[in-house]
Short mmCIF file of N, CA and C and ligand atoms in Angstrom, two decimals:
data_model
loop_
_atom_site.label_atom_id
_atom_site.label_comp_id
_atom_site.label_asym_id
_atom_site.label_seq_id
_atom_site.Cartn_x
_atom_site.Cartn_y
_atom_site.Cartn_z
N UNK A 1 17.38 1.63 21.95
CA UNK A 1 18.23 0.48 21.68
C UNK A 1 17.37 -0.73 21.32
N UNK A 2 17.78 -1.35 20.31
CA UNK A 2 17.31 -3.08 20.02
C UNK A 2 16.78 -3.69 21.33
N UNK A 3 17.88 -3.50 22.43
CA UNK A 3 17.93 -4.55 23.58
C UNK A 3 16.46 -4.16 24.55
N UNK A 4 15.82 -2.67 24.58
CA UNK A 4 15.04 -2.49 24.95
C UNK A 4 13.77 -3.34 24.83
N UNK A 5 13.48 -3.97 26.23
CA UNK A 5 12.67 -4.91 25.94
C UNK A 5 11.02 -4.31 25.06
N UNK A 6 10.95 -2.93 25.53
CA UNK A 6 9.66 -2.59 24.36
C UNK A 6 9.38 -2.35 23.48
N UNK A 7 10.87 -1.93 22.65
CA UNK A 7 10.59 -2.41 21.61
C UNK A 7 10.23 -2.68 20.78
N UNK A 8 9.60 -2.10 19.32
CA UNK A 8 8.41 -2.99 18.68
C UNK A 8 8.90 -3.00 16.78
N UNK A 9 9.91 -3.50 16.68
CA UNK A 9 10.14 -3.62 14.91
C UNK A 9 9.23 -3.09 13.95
N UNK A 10 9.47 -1.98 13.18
CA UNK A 10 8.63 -2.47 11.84
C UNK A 10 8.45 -3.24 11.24
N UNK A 11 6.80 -3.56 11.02
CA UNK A 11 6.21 -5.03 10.16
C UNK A 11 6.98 -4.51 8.54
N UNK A 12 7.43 -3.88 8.07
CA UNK A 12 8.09 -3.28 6.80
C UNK A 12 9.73 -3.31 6.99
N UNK A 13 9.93 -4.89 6.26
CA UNK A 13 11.02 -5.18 6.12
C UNK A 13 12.22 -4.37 6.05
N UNK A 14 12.08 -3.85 4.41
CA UNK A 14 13.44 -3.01 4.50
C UNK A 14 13.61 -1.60 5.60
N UNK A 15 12.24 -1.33 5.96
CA UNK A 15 12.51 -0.16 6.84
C UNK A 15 13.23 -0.68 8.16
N UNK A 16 12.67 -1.90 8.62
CA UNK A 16 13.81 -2.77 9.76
C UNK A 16 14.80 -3.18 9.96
N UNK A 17 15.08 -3.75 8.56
CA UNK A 17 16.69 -3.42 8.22
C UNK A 17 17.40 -2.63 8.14
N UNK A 18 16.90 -1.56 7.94
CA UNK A 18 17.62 -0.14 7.43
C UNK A 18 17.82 0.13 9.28
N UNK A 19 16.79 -0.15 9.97
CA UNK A 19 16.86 0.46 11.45
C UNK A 19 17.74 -0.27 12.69
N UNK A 20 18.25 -1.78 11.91
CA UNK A 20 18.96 -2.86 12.32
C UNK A 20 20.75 -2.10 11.94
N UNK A 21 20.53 -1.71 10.49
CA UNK A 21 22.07 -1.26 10.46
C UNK A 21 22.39 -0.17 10.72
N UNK A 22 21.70 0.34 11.46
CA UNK A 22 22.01 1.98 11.94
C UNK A 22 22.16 1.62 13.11
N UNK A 23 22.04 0.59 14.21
CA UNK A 23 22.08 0.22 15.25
C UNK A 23 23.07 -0.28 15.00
N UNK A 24 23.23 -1.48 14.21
CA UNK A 24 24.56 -2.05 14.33
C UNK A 24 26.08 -1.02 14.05
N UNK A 25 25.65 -0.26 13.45
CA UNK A 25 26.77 0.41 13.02
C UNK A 25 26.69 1.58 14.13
N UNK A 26 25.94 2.07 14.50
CA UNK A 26 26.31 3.48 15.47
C UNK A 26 25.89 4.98 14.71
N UNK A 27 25.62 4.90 13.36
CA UNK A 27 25.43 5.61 12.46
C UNK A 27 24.09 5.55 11.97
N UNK A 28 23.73 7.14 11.71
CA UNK A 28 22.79 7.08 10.32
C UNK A 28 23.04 7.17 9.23
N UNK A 29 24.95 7.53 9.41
CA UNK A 29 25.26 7.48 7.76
C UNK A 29 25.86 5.98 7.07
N UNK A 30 25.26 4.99 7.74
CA UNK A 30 25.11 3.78 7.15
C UNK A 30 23.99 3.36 6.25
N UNK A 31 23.29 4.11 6.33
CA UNK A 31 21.82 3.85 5.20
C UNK A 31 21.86 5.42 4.49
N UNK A 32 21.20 4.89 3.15
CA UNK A 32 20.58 5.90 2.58
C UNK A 32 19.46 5.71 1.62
N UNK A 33 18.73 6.51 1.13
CA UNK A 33 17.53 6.77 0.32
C UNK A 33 17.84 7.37 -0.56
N UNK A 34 18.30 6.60 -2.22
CA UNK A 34 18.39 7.42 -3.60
C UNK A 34 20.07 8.37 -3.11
N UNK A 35 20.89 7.60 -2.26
CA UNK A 35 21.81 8.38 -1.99
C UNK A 35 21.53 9.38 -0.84
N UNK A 36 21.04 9.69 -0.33
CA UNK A 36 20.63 10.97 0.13
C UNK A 36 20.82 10.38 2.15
N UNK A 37 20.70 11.26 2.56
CA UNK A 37 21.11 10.91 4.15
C UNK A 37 20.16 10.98 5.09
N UNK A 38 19.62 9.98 6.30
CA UNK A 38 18.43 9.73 6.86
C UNK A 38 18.89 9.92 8.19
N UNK A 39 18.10 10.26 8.97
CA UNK A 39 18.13 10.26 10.50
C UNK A 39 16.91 9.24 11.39
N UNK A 40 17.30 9.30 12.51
CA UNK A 40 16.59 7.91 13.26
C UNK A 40 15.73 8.82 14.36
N UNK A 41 14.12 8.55 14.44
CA UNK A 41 13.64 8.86 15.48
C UNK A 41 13.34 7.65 16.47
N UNK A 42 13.35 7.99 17.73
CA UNK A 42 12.74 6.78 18.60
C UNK A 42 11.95 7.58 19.17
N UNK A 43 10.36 7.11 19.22
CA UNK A 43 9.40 7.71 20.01
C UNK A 43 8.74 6.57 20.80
N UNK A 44 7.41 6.91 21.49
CA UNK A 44 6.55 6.06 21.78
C UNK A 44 5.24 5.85 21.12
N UNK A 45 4.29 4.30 21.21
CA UNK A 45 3.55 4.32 19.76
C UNK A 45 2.61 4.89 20.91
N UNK A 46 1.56 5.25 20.06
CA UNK A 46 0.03 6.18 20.36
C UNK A 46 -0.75 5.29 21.62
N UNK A 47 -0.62 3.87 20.82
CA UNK A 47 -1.59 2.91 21.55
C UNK A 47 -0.93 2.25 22.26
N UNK A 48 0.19 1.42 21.14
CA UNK A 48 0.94 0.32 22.17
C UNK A 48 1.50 0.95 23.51
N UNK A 49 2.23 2.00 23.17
CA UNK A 49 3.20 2.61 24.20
C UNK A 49 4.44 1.66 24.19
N UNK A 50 4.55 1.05 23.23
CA UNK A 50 6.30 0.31 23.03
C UNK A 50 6.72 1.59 22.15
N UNK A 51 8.17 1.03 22.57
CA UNK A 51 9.41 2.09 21.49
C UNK A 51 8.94 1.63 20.04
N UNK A 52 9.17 2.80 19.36
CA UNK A 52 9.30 2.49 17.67
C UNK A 52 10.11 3.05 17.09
N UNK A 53 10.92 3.20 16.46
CA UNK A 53 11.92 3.50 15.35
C UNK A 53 11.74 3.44 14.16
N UNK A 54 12.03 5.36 13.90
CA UNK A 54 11.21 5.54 12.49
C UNK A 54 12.32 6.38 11.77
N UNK A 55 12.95 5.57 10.83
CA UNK A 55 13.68 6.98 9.48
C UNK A 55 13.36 7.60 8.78
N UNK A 56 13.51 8.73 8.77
CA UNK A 56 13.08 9.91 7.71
C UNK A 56 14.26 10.28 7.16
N UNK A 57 14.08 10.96 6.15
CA UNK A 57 14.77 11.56 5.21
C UNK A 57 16.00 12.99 5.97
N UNK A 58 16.46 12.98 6.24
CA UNK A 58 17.24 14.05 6.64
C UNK A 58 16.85 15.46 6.31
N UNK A 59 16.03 16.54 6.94
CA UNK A 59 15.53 17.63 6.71
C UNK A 59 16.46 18.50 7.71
N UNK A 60 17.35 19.32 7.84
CA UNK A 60 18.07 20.37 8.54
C UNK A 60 18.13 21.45 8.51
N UNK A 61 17.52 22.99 9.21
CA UNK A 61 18.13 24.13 9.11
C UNK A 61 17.91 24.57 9.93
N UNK A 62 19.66 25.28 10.31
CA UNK A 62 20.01 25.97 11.77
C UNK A 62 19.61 25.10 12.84
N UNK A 63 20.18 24.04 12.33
CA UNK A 63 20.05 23.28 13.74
C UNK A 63 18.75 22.31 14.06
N UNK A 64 17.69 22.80 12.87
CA UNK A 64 16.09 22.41 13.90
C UNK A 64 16.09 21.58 12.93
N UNK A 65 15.43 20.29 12.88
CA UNK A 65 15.03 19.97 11.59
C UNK A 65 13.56 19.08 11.57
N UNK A 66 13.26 19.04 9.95
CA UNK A 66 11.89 18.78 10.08
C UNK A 66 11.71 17.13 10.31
N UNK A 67 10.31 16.89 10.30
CA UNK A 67 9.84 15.26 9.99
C UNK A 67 8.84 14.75 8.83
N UNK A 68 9.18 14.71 7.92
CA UNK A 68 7.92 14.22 7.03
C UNK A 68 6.98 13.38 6.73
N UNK A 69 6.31 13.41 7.12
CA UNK A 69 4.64 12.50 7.02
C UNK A 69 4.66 12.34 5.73
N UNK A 70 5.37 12.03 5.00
CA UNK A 70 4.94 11.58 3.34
C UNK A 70 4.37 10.01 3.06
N UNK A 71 4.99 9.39 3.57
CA UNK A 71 4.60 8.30 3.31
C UNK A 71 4.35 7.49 1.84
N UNK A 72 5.37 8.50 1.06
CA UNK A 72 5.54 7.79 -0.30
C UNK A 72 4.26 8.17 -0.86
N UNK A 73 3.59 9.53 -0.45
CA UNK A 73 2.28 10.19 -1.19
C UNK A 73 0.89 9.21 -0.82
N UNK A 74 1.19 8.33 0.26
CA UNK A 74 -0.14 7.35 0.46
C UNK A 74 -1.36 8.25 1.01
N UNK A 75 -2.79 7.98 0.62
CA UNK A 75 -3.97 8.74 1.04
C UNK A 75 -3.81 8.58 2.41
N UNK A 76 -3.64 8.00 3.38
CA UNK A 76 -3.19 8.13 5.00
C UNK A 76 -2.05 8.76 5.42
N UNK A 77 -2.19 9.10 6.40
CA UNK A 77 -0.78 9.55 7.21
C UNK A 77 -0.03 8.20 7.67
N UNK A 78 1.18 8.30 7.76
CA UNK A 78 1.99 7.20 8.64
C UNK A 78 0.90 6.89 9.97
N UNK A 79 1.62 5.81 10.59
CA UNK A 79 0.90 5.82 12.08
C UNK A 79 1.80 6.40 13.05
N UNK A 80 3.62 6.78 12.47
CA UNK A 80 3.74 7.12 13.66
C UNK A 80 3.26 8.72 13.28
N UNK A 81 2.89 9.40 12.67
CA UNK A 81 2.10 11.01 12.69
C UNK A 81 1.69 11.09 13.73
N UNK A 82 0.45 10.00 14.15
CA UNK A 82 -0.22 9.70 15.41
C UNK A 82 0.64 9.57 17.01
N UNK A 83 1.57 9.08 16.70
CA UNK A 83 2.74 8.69 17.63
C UNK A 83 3.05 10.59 18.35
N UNK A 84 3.66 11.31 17.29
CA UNK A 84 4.09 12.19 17.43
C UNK A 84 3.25 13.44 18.07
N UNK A 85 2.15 13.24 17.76
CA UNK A 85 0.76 13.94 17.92
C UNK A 85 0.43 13.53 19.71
N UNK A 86 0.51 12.59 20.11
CA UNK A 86 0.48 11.90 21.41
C UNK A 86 1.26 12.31 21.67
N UNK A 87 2.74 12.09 22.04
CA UNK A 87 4.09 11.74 22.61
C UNK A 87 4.94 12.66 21.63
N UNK A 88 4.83 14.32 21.73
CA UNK A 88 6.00 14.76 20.73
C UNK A 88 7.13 14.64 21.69
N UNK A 89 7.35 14.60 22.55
CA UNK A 89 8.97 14.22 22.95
C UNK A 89 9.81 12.92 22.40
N UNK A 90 10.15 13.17 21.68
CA UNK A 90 11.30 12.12 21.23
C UNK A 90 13.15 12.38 21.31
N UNK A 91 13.57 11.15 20.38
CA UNK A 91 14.71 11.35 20.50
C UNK A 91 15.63 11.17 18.73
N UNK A 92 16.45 12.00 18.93
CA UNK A 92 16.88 12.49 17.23
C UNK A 92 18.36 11.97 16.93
N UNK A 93 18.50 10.94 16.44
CA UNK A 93 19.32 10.61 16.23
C UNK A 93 20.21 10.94 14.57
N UNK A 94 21.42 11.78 14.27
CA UNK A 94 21.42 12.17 13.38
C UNK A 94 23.24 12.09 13.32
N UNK A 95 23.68 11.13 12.43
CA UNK A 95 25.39 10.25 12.59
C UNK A 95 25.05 9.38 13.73
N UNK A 96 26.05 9.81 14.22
CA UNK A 96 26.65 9.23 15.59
C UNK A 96 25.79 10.06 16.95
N UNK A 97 25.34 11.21 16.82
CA UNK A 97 24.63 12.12 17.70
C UNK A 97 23.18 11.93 18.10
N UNK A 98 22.78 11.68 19.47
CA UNK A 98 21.34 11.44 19.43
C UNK A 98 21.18 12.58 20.53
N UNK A 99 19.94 13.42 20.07
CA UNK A 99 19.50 14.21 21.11
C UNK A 99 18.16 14.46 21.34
N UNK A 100 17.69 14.96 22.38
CA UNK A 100 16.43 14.90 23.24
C UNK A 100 15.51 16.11 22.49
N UNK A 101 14.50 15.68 21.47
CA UNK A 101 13.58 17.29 20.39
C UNK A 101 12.27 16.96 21.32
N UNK A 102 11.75 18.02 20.83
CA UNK A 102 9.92 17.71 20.94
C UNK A 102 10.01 18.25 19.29
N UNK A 103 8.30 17.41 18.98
CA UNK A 103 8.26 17.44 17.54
C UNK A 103 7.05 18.31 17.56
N UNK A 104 6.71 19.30 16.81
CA UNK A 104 5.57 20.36 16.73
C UNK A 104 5.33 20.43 15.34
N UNK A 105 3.63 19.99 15.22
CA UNK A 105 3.46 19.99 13.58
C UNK A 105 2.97 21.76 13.20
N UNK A 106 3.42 21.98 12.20
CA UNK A 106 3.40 22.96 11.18
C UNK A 106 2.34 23.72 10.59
N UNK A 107 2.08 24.86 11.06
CA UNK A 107 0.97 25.33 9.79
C UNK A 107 1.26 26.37 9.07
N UNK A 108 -0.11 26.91 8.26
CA UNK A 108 0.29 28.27 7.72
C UNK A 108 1.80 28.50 7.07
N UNK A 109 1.78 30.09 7.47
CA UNK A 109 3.40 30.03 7.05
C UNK A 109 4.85 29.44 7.19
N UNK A 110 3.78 29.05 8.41
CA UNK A 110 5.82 28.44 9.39
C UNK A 110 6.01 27.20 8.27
N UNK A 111 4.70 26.33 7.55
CA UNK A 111 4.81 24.94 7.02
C UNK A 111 5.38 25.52 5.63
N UNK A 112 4.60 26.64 4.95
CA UNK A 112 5.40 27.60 3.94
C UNK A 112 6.73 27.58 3.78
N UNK A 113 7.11 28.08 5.03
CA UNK A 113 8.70 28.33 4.74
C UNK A 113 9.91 27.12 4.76
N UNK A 114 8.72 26.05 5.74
CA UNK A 114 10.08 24.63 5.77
C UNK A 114 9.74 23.64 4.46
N UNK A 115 8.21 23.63 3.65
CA UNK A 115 8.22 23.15 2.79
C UNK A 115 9.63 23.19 1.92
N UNK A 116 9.59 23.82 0.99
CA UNK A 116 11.05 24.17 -0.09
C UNK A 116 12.40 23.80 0.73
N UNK A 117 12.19 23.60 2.25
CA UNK A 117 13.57 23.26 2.59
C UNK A 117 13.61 21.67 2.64
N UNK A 118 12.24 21.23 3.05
CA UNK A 118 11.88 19.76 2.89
C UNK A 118 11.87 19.31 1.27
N UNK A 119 11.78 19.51 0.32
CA UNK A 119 11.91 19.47 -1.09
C UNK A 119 13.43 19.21 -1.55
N UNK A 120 14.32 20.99 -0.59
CA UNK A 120 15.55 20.73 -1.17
C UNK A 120 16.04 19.59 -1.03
N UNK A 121 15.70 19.40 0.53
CA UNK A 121 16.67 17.98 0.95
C UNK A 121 16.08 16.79 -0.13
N UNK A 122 14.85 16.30 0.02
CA UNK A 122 14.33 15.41 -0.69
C UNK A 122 13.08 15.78 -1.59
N UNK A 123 13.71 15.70 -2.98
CA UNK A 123 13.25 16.26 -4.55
C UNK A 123 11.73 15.20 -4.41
N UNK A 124 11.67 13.83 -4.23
CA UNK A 124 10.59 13.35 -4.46
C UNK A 124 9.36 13.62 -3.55
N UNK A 125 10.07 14.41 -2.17
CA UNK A 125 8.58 14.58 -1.64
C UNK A 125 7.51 15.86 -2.19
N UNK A 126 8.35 16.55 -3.45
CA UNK A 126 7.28 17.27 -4.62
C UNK A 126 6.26 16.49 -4.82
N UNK A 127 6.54 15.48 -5.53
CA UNK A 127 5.82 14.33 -6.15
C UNK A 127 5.26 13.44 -5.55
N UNK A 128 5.08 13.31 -4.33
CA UNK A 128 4.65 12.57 -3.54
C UNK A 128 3.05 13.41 -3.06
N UNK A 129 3.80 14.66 -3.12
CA UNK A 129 2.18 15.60 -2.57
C UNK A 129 1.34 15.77 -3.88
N UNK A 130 1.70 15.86 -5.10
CA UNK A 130 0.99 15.69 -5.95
C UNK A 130 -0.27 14.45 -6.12
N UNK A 131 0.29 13.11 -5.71
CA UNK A 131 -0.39 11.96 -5.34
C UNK A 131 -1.62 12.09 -4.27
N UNK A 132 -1.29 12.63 -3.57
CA UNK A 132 -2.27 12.61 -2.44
C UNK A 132 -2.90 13.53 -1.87
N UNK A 133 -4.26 13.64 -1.53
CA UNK A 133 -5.39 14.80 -1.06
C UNK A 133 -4.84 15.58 -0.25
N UNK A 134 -4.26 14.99 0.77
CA UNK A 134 -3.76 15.11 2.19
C UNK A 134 -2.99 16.22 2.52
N UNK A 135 -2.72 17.58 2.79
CA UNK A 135 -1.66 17.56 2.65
C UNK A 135 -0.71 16.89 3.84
N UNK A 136 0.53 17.15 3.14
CA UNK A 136 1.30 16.36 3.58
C UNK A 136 2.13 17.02 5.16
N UNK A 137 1.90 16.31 6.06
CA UNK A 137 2.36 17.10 7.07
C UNK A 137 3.02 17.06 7.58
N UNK A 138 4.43 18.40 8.08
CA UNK A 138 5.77 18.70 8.24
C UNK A 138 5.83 18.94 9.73
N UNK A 139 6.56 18.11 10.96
CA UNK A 139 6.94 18.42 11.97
C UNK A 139 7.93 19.45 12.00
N UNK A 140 8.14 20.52 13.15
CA UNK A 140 9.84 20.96 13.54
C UNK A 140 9.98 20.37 14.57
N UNK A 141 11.61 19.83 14.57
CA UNK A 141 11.83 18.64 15.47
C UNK A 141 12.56 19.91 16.45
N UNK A 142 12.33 20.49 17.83
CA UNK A 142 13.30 21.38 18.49
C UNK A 142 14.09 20.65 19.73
N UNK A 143 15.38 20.88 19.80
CA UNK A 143 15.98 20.87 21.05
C UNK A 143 14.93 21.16 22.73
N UNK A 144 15.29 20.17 23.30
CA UNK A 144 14.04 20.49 24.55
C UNK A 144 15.07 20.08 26.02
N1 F42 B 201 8.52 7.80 5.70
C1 F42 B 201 8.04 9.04 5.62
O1 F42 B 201 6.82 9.23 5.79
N2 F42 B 201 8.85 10.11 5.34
C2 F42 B 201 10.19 9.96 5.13
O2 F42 B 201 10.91 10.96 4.94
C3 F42 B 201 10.73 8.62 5.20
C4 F42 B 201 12.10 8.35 4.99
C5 F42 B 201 12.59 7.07 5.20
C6 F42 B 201 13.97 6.81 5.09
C7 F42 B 201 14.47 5.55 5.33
C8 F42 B 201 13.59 4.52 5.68
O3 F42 B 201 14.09 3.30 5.94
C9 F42 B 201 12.23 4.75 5.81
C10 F42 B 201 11.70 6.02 5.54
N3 F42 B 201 10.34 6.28 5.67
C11 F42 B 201 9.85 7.56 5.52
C12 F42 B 201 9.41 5.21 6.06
C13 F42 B 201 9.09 5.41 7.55
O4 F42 B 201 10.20 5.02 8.33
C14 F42 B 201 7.86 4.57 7.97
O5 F42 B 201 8.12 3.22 7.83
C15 F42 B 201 6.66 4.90 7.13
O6 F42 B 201 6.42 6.30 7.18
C16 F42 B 201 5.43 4.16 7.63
O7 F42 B 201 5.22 4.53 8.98
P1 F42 B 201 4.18 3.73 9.90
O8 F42 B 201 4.30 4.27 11.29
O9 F42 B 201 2.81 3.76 9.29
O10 F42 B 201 4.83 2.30 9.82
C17 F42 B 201 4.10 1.11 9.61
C18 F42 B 201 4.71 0.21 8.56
C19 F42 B 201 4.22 0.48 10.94
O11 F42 B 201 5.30 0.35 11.45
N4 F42 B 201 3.12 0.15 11.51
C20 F42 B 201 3.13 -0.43 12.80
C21 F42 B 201 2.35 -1.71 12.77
O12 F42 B 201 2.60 -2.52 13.68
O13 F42 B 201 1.53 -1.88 11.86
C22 F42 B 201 2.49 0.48 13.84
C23 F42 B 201 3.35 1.63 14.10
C24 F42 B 201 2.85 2.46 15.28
O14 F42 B 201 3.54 3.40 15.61
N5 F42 B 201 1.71 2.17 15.96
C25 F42 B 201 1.27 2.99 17.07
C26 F42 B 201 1.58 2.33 18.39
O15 F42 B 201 0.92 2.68 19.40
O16 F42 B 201 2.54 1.56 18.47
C27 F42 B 201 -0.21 3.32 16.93
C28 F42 B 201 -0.39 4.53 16.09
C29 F42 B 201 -1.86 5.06 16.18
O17 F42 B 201 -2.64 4.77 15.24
O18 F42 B 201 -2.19 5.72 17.15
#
């Protein structure tokens, strides 16, 4: 929640806004990206240890769904990657529904097989891995 005194806004405007009207509204289907439908994580940061609130792109199947470290193809990872890597217990907020995942990053085949599902949902994170050395790295968010 906002009201949580720890709290810590993204210094990246529209991403705070976007995380302001998903609060205000009760929804994640109050924002979107190119149309497309986003979900809300709240974790804890690596260092600070305040709350942070991070949207991703909506990745879903059978229930589990992924997290993408894209970062718009930047040569770094996000910082919350780091977040998640520390503290995979989070919380998944997806509509009106928030529930309790741990986040487990991906290799080999398992990253194989959720890639193309991370694509279907969102076409630009093709093009985003093209940009950058890195690859790009895919959480599964599971029920815990
Ligand atoms: N980003 C993606 O990578 N993938 C997506 O699918 C995606 C979708 C999306 C949809 C809607 C939307 O509004 C934003 C979306 N974003 C997506 C952007 C995403 O929400 C993040 O803003 C972006 O990935 C950058 O993440 P970041 O964690 O690097 O954020 C920066 C701007 C930031 O907030 N930095 C903070 C700061 O104060 O500078 C620090 C954040 C932090 O977690 N710090 C940790 C701490 O302890 O608090 C320390 C981390 C460490 O280094 O250990």
């Amino acid at each position: 929640m906002t009201t949580d005194p720890n709290y810590l806004p993204s210094p990246s405007e529209w991403v705070r806004d976007q995380v302001a009207e998903i609060e205000r509204t009760g929804t994640t289907t109050s924002v979107h990206i190119q149309n497309l439908p986003v979900v809300l994580l709240t974790m804890t940061g690596a260092k600070s240890g305040g709350v942070r609130k991070v949207p991703l792109m909506r990745v879903e199947h059978d229930g589990r769904y992924a997290a993408v470290a894209s970062q718009g193809g930047a040569p770094e990872h996000p910082q919350w990657f780091h977040n998640l890597v520390a503290h995979p217990d989070i919380e998944l907020q997806d509509g009106t529904e928030t529930s309790p995942v741990r986040a487990r990053e991906l290799e080999g085949e398992e990253r194989e097989q959720w890639w193309p599902r991370c694509v279907a949902a969102f076409p630009p994170y093709a093009e985003y891995q093209t940009k950058t050395d890195r690859l790009i790295p895919v959480f599964v968010l599971e029920p815990r």
